[in-house]
Amino acid sequence: MTPLQPPPAAGSAANRAVRPRRRPGLTLPLPQRDPSLAVPLPLPPSSAPPTYPSSVAQLDYSELERVSRIGSGAGGTVYKVLHRPTGKIYALKVIYGNHEDAVRNQMRREIQILGDVDNPNVVRCHNLIDHNGEIQVLLEYMDKGSLEGTHIPHEPSLSDLARQILCGLYYLHKRKIVHRDIKPSNLLINSRGIVKIADFGVSRVLAQTMDPCNSSVGTIAYMSPERINTDLNHGRYDGYAGDIWSSGVSILEFYLGKFPFAVGKGDWASLMCAICMSQPPEAPPSSSREFRDFIACCLQRDPSKRWTASQLLKHPFITLHAPQARGSNQVHQSHQLLPPARPHFSSA
């Protein structure tokens, strides 16, 4: 469906020159992770000292007590840990393998950047610990795990979830940070119903360690057409618009209770053809007009026509169900966002 016109903004698609027709060819590269995509933001000078929250900056590894294992993968394990002096709970990523000094320094610099991220809808990255040759990353703990496999047919609840994702993306994009791997397994929730974006990929090592669905095939499922097929959009990739596509696919998957493309995630060749050559998936006719239009605004094949996070936060699907729009006496059923009880492989 044709989406509503977005709120006026400088440099909007309406003011841009008409682009020439896309090249018809489709390239299908092997699904291998591009290391350049693992660090989606400029890095500070290597001489800059790390800055961590004062509450954990002086944290001693010996003060951490492993409570339970949250998840594991070929490259490492995530633990729920207790900081005994304060009684606070964290998630600790332990990354296996021997890493060169250059990789360790890169991780420290990236942790420094992510340590400065402070938003209610973004998982906090607190510290990096180099213990006995192991790289360990201390993260905010989300007690209800990821939203992977969650079915949310209730539109007000889905609107609240979408609003929280967009608030996190708006904050990141405003700070020139692109996530590049938005998908249900990277969206975490706690018992208060707060949804947070996780797993930026602290170095390509950290990005590939924990999540068994974080393989190149799993990631391709949520990639935008122009990222898979570099012939589209004249080889230019807008990471911000790519995050919006991935968010739209994820939100539609929550509503449907299944992946919105007709092909399975495991058939990567068919999946890439479906993403790049077929029409974008749409919300079903049984859903509200607002939701159908919201999804259409996210899943435009032309990245210049996708709404930004800022614009989507003003979309009727979001504003009609916002807490202030429902009235102060109406309590939102945040428990409807909680995923079913099951073991999870969340990173934080």
CSV table of C-alpha atoms in Angstrom, one decimal:
chain,number,residue,atom,x,y,z
A,1,MET,CA,0.0,0.0,0.0
A,2,THR,CA,1.1,3.6,-0.6
A,3,PRO,CA,2.2,5.1,2.8
A,4,LEU,CA,1.0,8.4,4.1
A,5,GLN,CA,3.2,11.4,3.4
A,6,PRO,CA,5.8,11.7,6.2
A,7,PRO,CA,6.1,14.9,8.3
A,8,PRO,CA,7.9,17.6,6.3
A,9,ALA,CA,11.6,17.4,6.8
A,10,ALA,CA,14.6,19.0,5.2
A,11,GLY,CA,16.1,16.7,2.5
A,12,SER,CA,12.9,14.6,2.3
A,13,ALA,CA,12.3,12.2,-0.6
A,14,ALA,CA,9.8,14.7,-2.1
A,15,ASN,CA,12.6,17.2,-2.5
A,16,ARG,CA,15.1,14.9,-4.0
A,17,ALA,CA,15.8,14.5,-7.7
A,18,VAL,CA,14.1,11.5,-9.4
A,19,ARG,CA,16.4,8.6,-9.4
A,20,PRO,CA,17.1,6.6,-12.6
A,21,ARG,CA,15.6,3.2,-12.9
A,22,ARG,CA,17.4,0.5,-11.0
A,23,ARG,CA,19.6,-2.0,-12.8
A,24,PRO,CA,17.7,-5.3,-13.3
A,25,GLY,CA,20.6,-7.6,-12.4
A,26,LEU,CA,20.7,-9.3,-9.0
A,27,THR,CA,23.9,-10.5,-7.5
A,28,LEU,CA,23.8,-13.3,-4.9
A,29,PRO,CA,27.1,-13.3,-3.0
A,30,LEU,CA,27.8,-16.1,-0.5
A,31,PRO,CA,26.4,-15.2,2.9
A,32,GLN,CA,29.6,-14.2,4.6
A,33,ARG,CA,29.8,-11.5,7.2
A,34,ASP,CA,31.6,-8.4,6.1
A,35,PRO,CA,34.0,-7.3,8.8
A,36,SER,CA,33.5,-3.7,7.9
A,37,LEU,CA,29.9,-3.9,9.0
A,38,ALA,CA,30.8,-5.0,12.5
A,39,VAL,CA,31.8,-1.5,13.6
A,40,PRO,CA,28.9,0.8,12.6
A,41,LEU,CA,30.3,4.1,14.0
A,42,PRO,CA,33.5,6.1,13.9
A,43,LEU,CA,36.0,5.3,16.6
A,44,PRO,CA,37.7,7.8,18.9
A,45,PRO,CA,41.4,8.2,19.0
A,46,SER,CA,43.1,5.2,20.4
A,47,SER,CA,44.8,7.3,23.0
A,48,ALA,CA,41.6,8.4,24.6
A,49,PRO,CA,41.1,6.7,28.0
A,50,PRO,CA,38.0,4.6,28.5
A,51,THR,CA,35.2,6.2,30.3
A,52,TYR,CA,32.8,3.9,32.2
A,53,PRO,CA,30.0,4.6,34.7
A,54,SER,CA,31.5,5.3,38.1
A,55,SER,CA,29.4,2.5,39.7
A,56,VAL,CA,31.3,-0.2,37.7
A,57,ALA,CA,34.5,1.5,36.6
A,58,GLN,CA,36.5,0.1,39.5
A,59,LEU,CA,34.8,-3.3,39.5
A,60,ASP,CA,37.0,-6.2,40.4
A,61,TYR,CA,36.6,-9.4,38.5
A,62,SER,CA,36.9,-11.3,41.8
A,63,GLU,CA,33.8,-9.6,43.1
A,64,LEU,CA,31.6,-11.2,40.4
A,65,GLU,CA,29.8,-14.4,41.2
A,66,ARG,CA,28.4,-16.4,38.4
A,67,VAL,CA,24.8,-17.2,39.2
A,68,SER,CA,23.7,-19.1,36.1
A,69,ARG,CA,24.4,-19.6,32.4
A,70,ILE,CA,22.1,-17.6,30.1
A,71,GLY,CA,23.3,-18.9,26.8
A,72,SER,CA,26.3,-20.2,24.9
A,73,GLY,CA,27.7,-20.5,21.4
A,74,ALA,CA,30.8,-21.7,19.6
A,75,GLY,CA,32.7,-18.5,20.5
A,76,GLY,CA,31.8,-18.1,24.1
A,77,THR,CA,29.2,-18.0,26.9
A,78,VAL,CA,26.9,-15.5,28.6
A,79,TYR,CA,26.4,-15.7,32.3
A,80,LYS,CA,24.1,-14.0,34.8
A,81,VAL,CA,26.5,-12.6,37.4
A,82,LEU,CA,26.1,-11.0,40.8
A,83,HIS,CA,28.3,-8.1,41.9
A,84,ARG,CA,28.6,-9.1,45.6
A,85,PRO,CA,29.5,-5.7,47.1
A,86,THR,CA,26.5,-4.0,45.6
A,87,GLY,CA,24.1,-6.9,45.0
A,88,LYS,CA,23.6,-5.8,41.4
A,89,ILE,CA,22.9,-8.3,38.7
A,90,TYR,CA,24.7,-8.1,35.3
A,91,ALA,CA,25.2,-10.2,32.2
A,92,LEU,CA,28.8,-11.2,31.5
A,93,LYS,CA,29.9,-12.2,28.0
A,94,VAL,CA,33.0,-14.4,28.1
A,95,ILE,CA,34.6,-14.6,24.6
A,96,TYR,CA,36.8,-17.6,23.9
A,97,GLY,CA,40.0,-17.6,21.9
A,98,ASN,CA,43.3,-15.9,21.7
A,99,HIS,CA,43.0,-12.3,20.4
A,100,GLU,CA,45.8,-10.2,19.1
A,101,ASP,CA,46.5,-6.9,20.8
A,102,ALA,CA,45.0,-5.0,17.9
A,103,VAL,CA,41.7,-6.8,18.3
A,104,ARG,CA,41.7,-6.2,22.1
A,105,ASN,CA,42.4,-2.5,21.6
A,106,GLN,CA,39.6,-2.3,19.0
A,107,MET,CA,37.2,-3.8,21.5
A,108,ARG,CA,38.3,-1.4,24.2
A,109,ARG,CA,37.7,1.6,21.9
A,110,GLU,CA,34.3,0.2,20.9
A,111,ILE,CA,33.3,-0.4,24.6
A,112,GLN,CA,34.3,3.2,25.3
A,113,ILE,CA,31.8,4.4,22.7
A,114,LEU,CA,29.0,2.0,23.8
A,115,GLY,CA,29.7,2.9,27.4
A,116,ASP,CA,28.6,6.4,26.6
A,117,VAL,CA,25.3,5.3,25.3
A,118,ASP,CA,22.6,6.1,27.8
A,119,ASN,CA,19.0,5.6,26.8
A,120,PRO,CA,16.1,3.7,28.4
A,121,ASN,CA,15.7,1.6,25.2
A,122,VAL,CA,19.3,0.6,24.6
A,123,VAL,CA,21.1,-2.1,26.5
A,124,ARG,CA,24.0,-0.5,28.5
A,125,CYS,CA,27.5,-1.8,27.9
A,126,HIS,CA,29.3,-1.2,31.2
A,127,ASN,CA,32.8,-2.5,31.1
A,128,LEU,CA,35.4,-4.8,29.4
A,129,ILE,CA,37.4,-7.1,31.6
A,130,ASP,CA,40.6,-8.8,30.3
A,131,HIS,CA,40.9,-11.8,32.7
A,132,ASN,CA,43.5,-14.5,32.1
A,133,GLY,CA,43.5,-13.9,28.4
A,134,GLU,CA,39.7,-14.0,28.1
A,135,ILE,CA,37.7,-11.0,26.8
A,136,GLN,CA,34.8,-10.5,29.1
A,137,VAL,CA,32.1,-7.8,28.5
A,138,LEU,CA,29.9,-6.6,31.4
A,139,LEU,CA,26.4,-5.7,30.2
A,140,GLU,CA,23.0,-4.7,31.6
A,141,TYR,CA,21.0,-7.7,32.5
A,142,MET,CA,17.5,-8.1,30.9
A,143,ASP,CA,15.7,-10.7,33.0
A,144,LYS,CA,13.1,-11.8,30.4
A,145,GLY,CA,15.5,-12.4,27.5
A,146,SER,CA,14.9,-11.8,23.8
A,147,LEU,CA,11.6,-11.3,22.0
A,148,GLU,CA,12.5,-13.9,19.4
A,149,GLY,CA,9.5,-16.2,18.7
A,150,THR,CA,7.1,-13.8,20.4
A,151,HIS,CA,3.6,-13.4,18.9
A,152,ILE,CA,1.9,-10.0,19.6
A,153,PRO,CA,-1.4,-9.7,17.7
A,154,HIS,CA,-2.7,-7.0,20.1
A,155,GLU,CA,-2.1,-3.8,18.3
A,156,PRO,CA,-1.8,-1.4,21.3
A,157,SER,CA,0.9,-3.7,22.8
A,158,LEU,CA,2.6,-3.9,19.5
A,159,SER,CA,2.5,-0.2,19.1
A,160,ASP,CA,4.1,0.2,22.5
A,161,LEU,CA,6.9,-2.2,21.5
A,162,ALA,CA,7.4,-0.4,18.2
A,163,ARG,CA,7.5,2.9,20.0
A,164,GLN,CA,10.3,1.7,22.3
A,165,ILE,CA,12.3,0.3,19.4
A,166,LEU,CA,12.0,3.6,17.5
A,167,CYS,CA,12.9,5.6,20.6
A,168,GLY,CA,16.1,3.6,20.9
A,169,LEU,CA,16.9,3.9,17.2
A,170,TYR,CA,16.1,7.7,17.2
A,171,TYR,CA,18.7,8.1,20.0
A,172,LEU,CA,21.3,6.0,18.2
A,173,HIS,CA,20.8,7.6,14.8
A,174,LYS,CA,20.9,11.0,16.3
A,175,ARG,CA,24.3,10.1,17.7
A,176,LYS,CA,25.4,8.8,14.2
A,177,ILE,CA,25.3,5.2,15.4
A,178,VAL,CA,23.9,2.6,13.1
A,179,HIS,CA,23.0,-0.8,14.5
A,180,ARG,CA,22.9,-2.9,11.3
A,181,ASP,CA,21.6,-6.0,12.9
A,182,ILE,CA,18.1,-5.3,14.2
A,183,LYS,CA,16.1,-8.5,14.6
A,184,PRO,CA,13.9,-10.1,17.3
A,185,SER,CA,16.8,-11.9,19.0
A,186,ASN,CA,18.5,-8.6,19.4
A,187,LEU,CA,15.5,-7.0,21.1
A,188,LEU,CA,15.4,-7.7,24.8
A,189,ILE,CA,12.8,-7.1,27.4
A,190,ASN,CA,12.7,-7.0,31.2
A,191,SER,CA,9.9,-7.8,33.7
A,192,ARG,CA,8.8,-4.2,33.7
A,193,GLY,CA,7.9,-4.5,30.0
A,194,ILE,CA,10.8,-2.2,28.9
A,195,VAL,CA,12.2,-3.2,25.5
A,196,LYS,CA,15.9,-2.5,24.7
A,197,ILE,CA,18.1,-2.8,21.6
A,198,ALA,CA,21.1,-5.0,22.2
A,199,ASP,CA,24.2,-6.5,20.4
A,200,PHE,CA,25.7,-3.7,18.3
A,201,GLY,CA,28.6,-6.1,17.6
A,202,VAL,CA,31.4,-5.1,19.9
A,203,SER,CA,34.0,-6.1,17.3
A,204,ARG,CA,33.3,-8.8,14.7
A,205,VAL,CA,34.4,-11.3,17.4
A,206,LEU,CA,31.7,-10.3,19.9
A,207,ALA,CA,29.1,-10.0,17.1
A,208,GLN,CA,29.4,-13.7,16.2
A,209,THR,CA,29.8,-15.4,19.5
A,210,MET,CA,26.6,-15.9,21.4
A,211,ASP,CA,23.5,-16.1,19.2
A,212,PRO,CA,23.0,-19.3,17.2
A,213,CYS,CA,20.7,-17.3,15.0
A,214,ASN,CA,23.4,-14.6,14.4
A,215,SER,CA,24.9,-16.5,11.5
A,216,SER,CA,25.0,-14.8,8.2
A,217,VAL,CA,21.9,-16.7,7.1
A,218,GLY,CA,19.9,-15.5,10.2
A,219,THR,CA,21.1,-12.0,9.7
A,220,ILE,CA,20.3,-11.9,5.9
A,221,ALA,CA,16.6,-12.5,6.8
A,222,TYR,CA,16.3,-9.0,8.1
A,223,MET,CA,18.6,-7.2,5.7
A,224,SER,CA,17.2,-4.5,3.4
A,225,PRO,CA,17.2,-5.2,-0.4
A,226,GLU,CA,19.9,-2.7,-1.2
A,227,ARG,CA,22.3,-4.2,1.4
A,228,ILE,CA,22.0,-7.6,-0.1
A,229,ASN,CA,22.1,-6.5,-3.8
A,230,THR,CA,24.6,-3.8,-4.2
A,231,ASP,CA,23.3,-3.1,-7.7
A,232,LEU,CA,20.3,-1.5,-6.1
A,233,ASN,CA,20.4,2.2,-5.1
A,234,HIS,CA,23.5,2.6,-7.2
A,235,GLY,CA,25.7,0.8,-4.7
A,236,ARG,CA,25.0,3.3,-1.9
A,237,TYR,CA,23.9,1.9,1.5
A,238,ASP,CA,22.1,4.1,4.0
A,239,GLY,CA,22.6,2.3,7.3
A,240,TYR,CA,19.8,4.4,9.0
A,241,ALA,CA,17.3,3.3,6.4
A,242,GLY,CA,18.6,-0.2,6.7
A,243,ASP,CA,17.8,-0.2,10.4
A,244,ILE,CA,14.2,0.9,9.6
A,245,TRP,CA,13.7,-2.0,7.2
A,246,SER,CA,15.0,-4.5,9.7
A,247,SER,CA,12.7,-3.0,12.4
A,248,GLY,CA,9.7,-3.2,10.1
A,249,VAL,CA,10.3,-6.8,9.2
A,250,SER,CA,10.7,-7.6,12.9
A,251,ILE,CA,7.6,-5.8,14.0
A,252,LEU,CA,5.5,-7.5,11.3
A,253,GLU,CA,6.9,-10.8,12.4
A,254,PHE,CA,5.7,-10.1,15.9
A,255,TYR,CA,2.2,-9.4,14.6
A,256,LEU,CA,2.0,-12.4,12.4
A,257,GLY,CA,3.7,-14.8,14.8
A,258,LYS,CA,5.9,-16.0,11.9
A,259,PHE,CA,8.6,-14.7,9.6
A,260,PRO,CA,6.8,-12.5,7.0
A,261,PHE,CA,8.5,-13.7,3.9
A,262,ALA,CA,7.2,-16.9,2.2
A,263,VAL,CA,10.6,-18.6,2.2
A,264,GLY,CA,12.4,-20.1,5.2
A,265,LYS,CA,15.3,-18.4,6.8
A,266,GLY,CA,17.6,-21.3,6.1
A,267,ASP,CA,17.2,-21.2,2.3
A,268,TRP,CA,19.5,-18.2,1.9
A,269,ALA,CA,19.5,-18.0,-1.9
A,270,SER,CA,15.7,-18.1,-2.2
A,271,LEU,CA,15.5,-15.7,0.7
A,272,MET,CA,17.8,-13.1,-0.9
A,273,CYS,CA,15.8,-13.4,-4.2
A,274,ALA,CA,12.5,-12.9,-2.3
A,275,ILE,CA,13.9,-9.8,-0.4
A,276,CYS,CA,15.4,-8.2,-3.5
A,277,MET,CA,13.0,-9.1,-6.3
A,278,SER,CA,9.5,-9.5,-4.7
A,279,GLN,CA,7.3,-6.8,-3.4
A,280,PRO,CA,7.9,-6.1,0.3
A,281,PRO,CA,5.6,-8.0,2.7
A,282,GLU,CA,2.5,-6.2,3.9
A,283,ALA,CA,0.4,-6.3,7.0
A,284,PRO,CA,-2.8,-8.4,6.5
A,285,PRO,CA,-6.1,-6.8,5.6
A,286,SER,CA,-7.5,-7.8,9.0
A,287,SER,CA,-5.2,-5.4,10.7
A,288,SER,CA,-5.9,-1.7,11.2
A,289,ARG,CA,-5.3,0.8,8.5
A,290,GLU,CA,-2.8,2.6,10.7
A,291,PHE,CA,-0.8,-0.6,11.2
A,292,ARG,CA,-0.8,-1.5,7.5
A,293,ASP,CA,0.4,2.0,6.6
A,294,PHE,CA,3.1,1.9,9.4
A,295,ILE,CA,4.5,-1.3,7.9
A,296,ALA,CA,4.4,0.2,4.4
A,297,CYS,CA,6.4,3.2,5.6
A,298,CYS,CA,9.1,0.9,7.0
A,299,LEU,CA,9.2,-1.6,4.1
A,300,GLN,CA,9.7,0.7,1.1
A,301,ARG,CA,12.1,-0.9,-1.4
A,302,ASP,CA,13.5,2.5,-2.2
A,303,PRO,CA,15.5,3.5,1.0
A,304,SER,CA,14.9,7.2,0.3
A,305,LYS,CA,11.2,6.6,0.7
A,306,ARG,CA,11.4,4.9,4.1
A,307,TRP,CA,10.4,7.0,7.0
A,308,THR,CA,13.1,7.9,9.6
A,309,ALA,CA,12.8,6.9,13.2
A,310,SER,CA,11.8,10.5,14.0
A,311,GLN,CA,9.0,10.5,11.5
A,312,LEU,CA,7.7,7.0,12.5
A,313,LEU,CA,7.4,8.2,16.1
A,314,LYS,CA,4.8,10.6,14.8
A,315,HIS,CA,2.9,8.0,12.8
A,316,PRO,CA,-0.7,7.5,13.8
A,317,PHE,CA,-0.1,3.8,14.7
A,318,ILE,CA,2.3,5.1,17.4
A,319,THR,CA,0.5,8.2,18.5
A,320,LEU,CA,-3.0,6.7,18.7
A,321,HIS,CA,-1.7,4.1,21.2
A,322,ALA,CA,0.7,6.3,23.1
A,323,PRO,CA,0.2,6.4,26.9
A,324,GLN,CA,-0.9,10.0,26.9
A,325,ALA,CA,-3.4,9.3,24.1
A,326,ARG,CA,-5.0,6.5,26.1
A,327,GLY,CA,-5.6,8.6,29.2
A,328,SER,CA,-3.8,8.6,32.5
A,329,ASN,CA,-6.3,6.2,34.1
A,330,GLN,CA,-5.8,3.5,31.6
A,331,VAL,CA,-3.0,1.1,32.4
A,332,HIS,CA,-1.1,-0.5,29.5
A,333,GLN,CA,-1.0,-4.2,29.6
A,334,SER,CA,2.8,-4.5,29.3
A,335,HIS,CA,2.8,-8.1,30.3
A,336,GLN,CA,1.4,-8.9,26.8
A,337,LEU,CA,4.8,-8.0,25.4
A,338,LEU,CA,6.6,-10.7,27.5
A,339,PRO,CA,7.9,-13.7,25.6
A,340,PRO,CA,6.9,-17.2,26.6
A,341,ALA,CA,9.0,-18.8,29.3
A,342,ARG,CA,11.9,-20.6,27.6
A,343,PRO,CA,15.7,-20.8,27.6
A,344,HIS,CA,17.1,-17.8,25.8
A,345,PHE,CA,20.5,-16.9,24.3
A,346,SER,CA,20.3,-13.2,24.9
A,347,SER,CA,23.5,-11.3,25.4
A,348,ALA,CA,22.3,-9.0,28.1
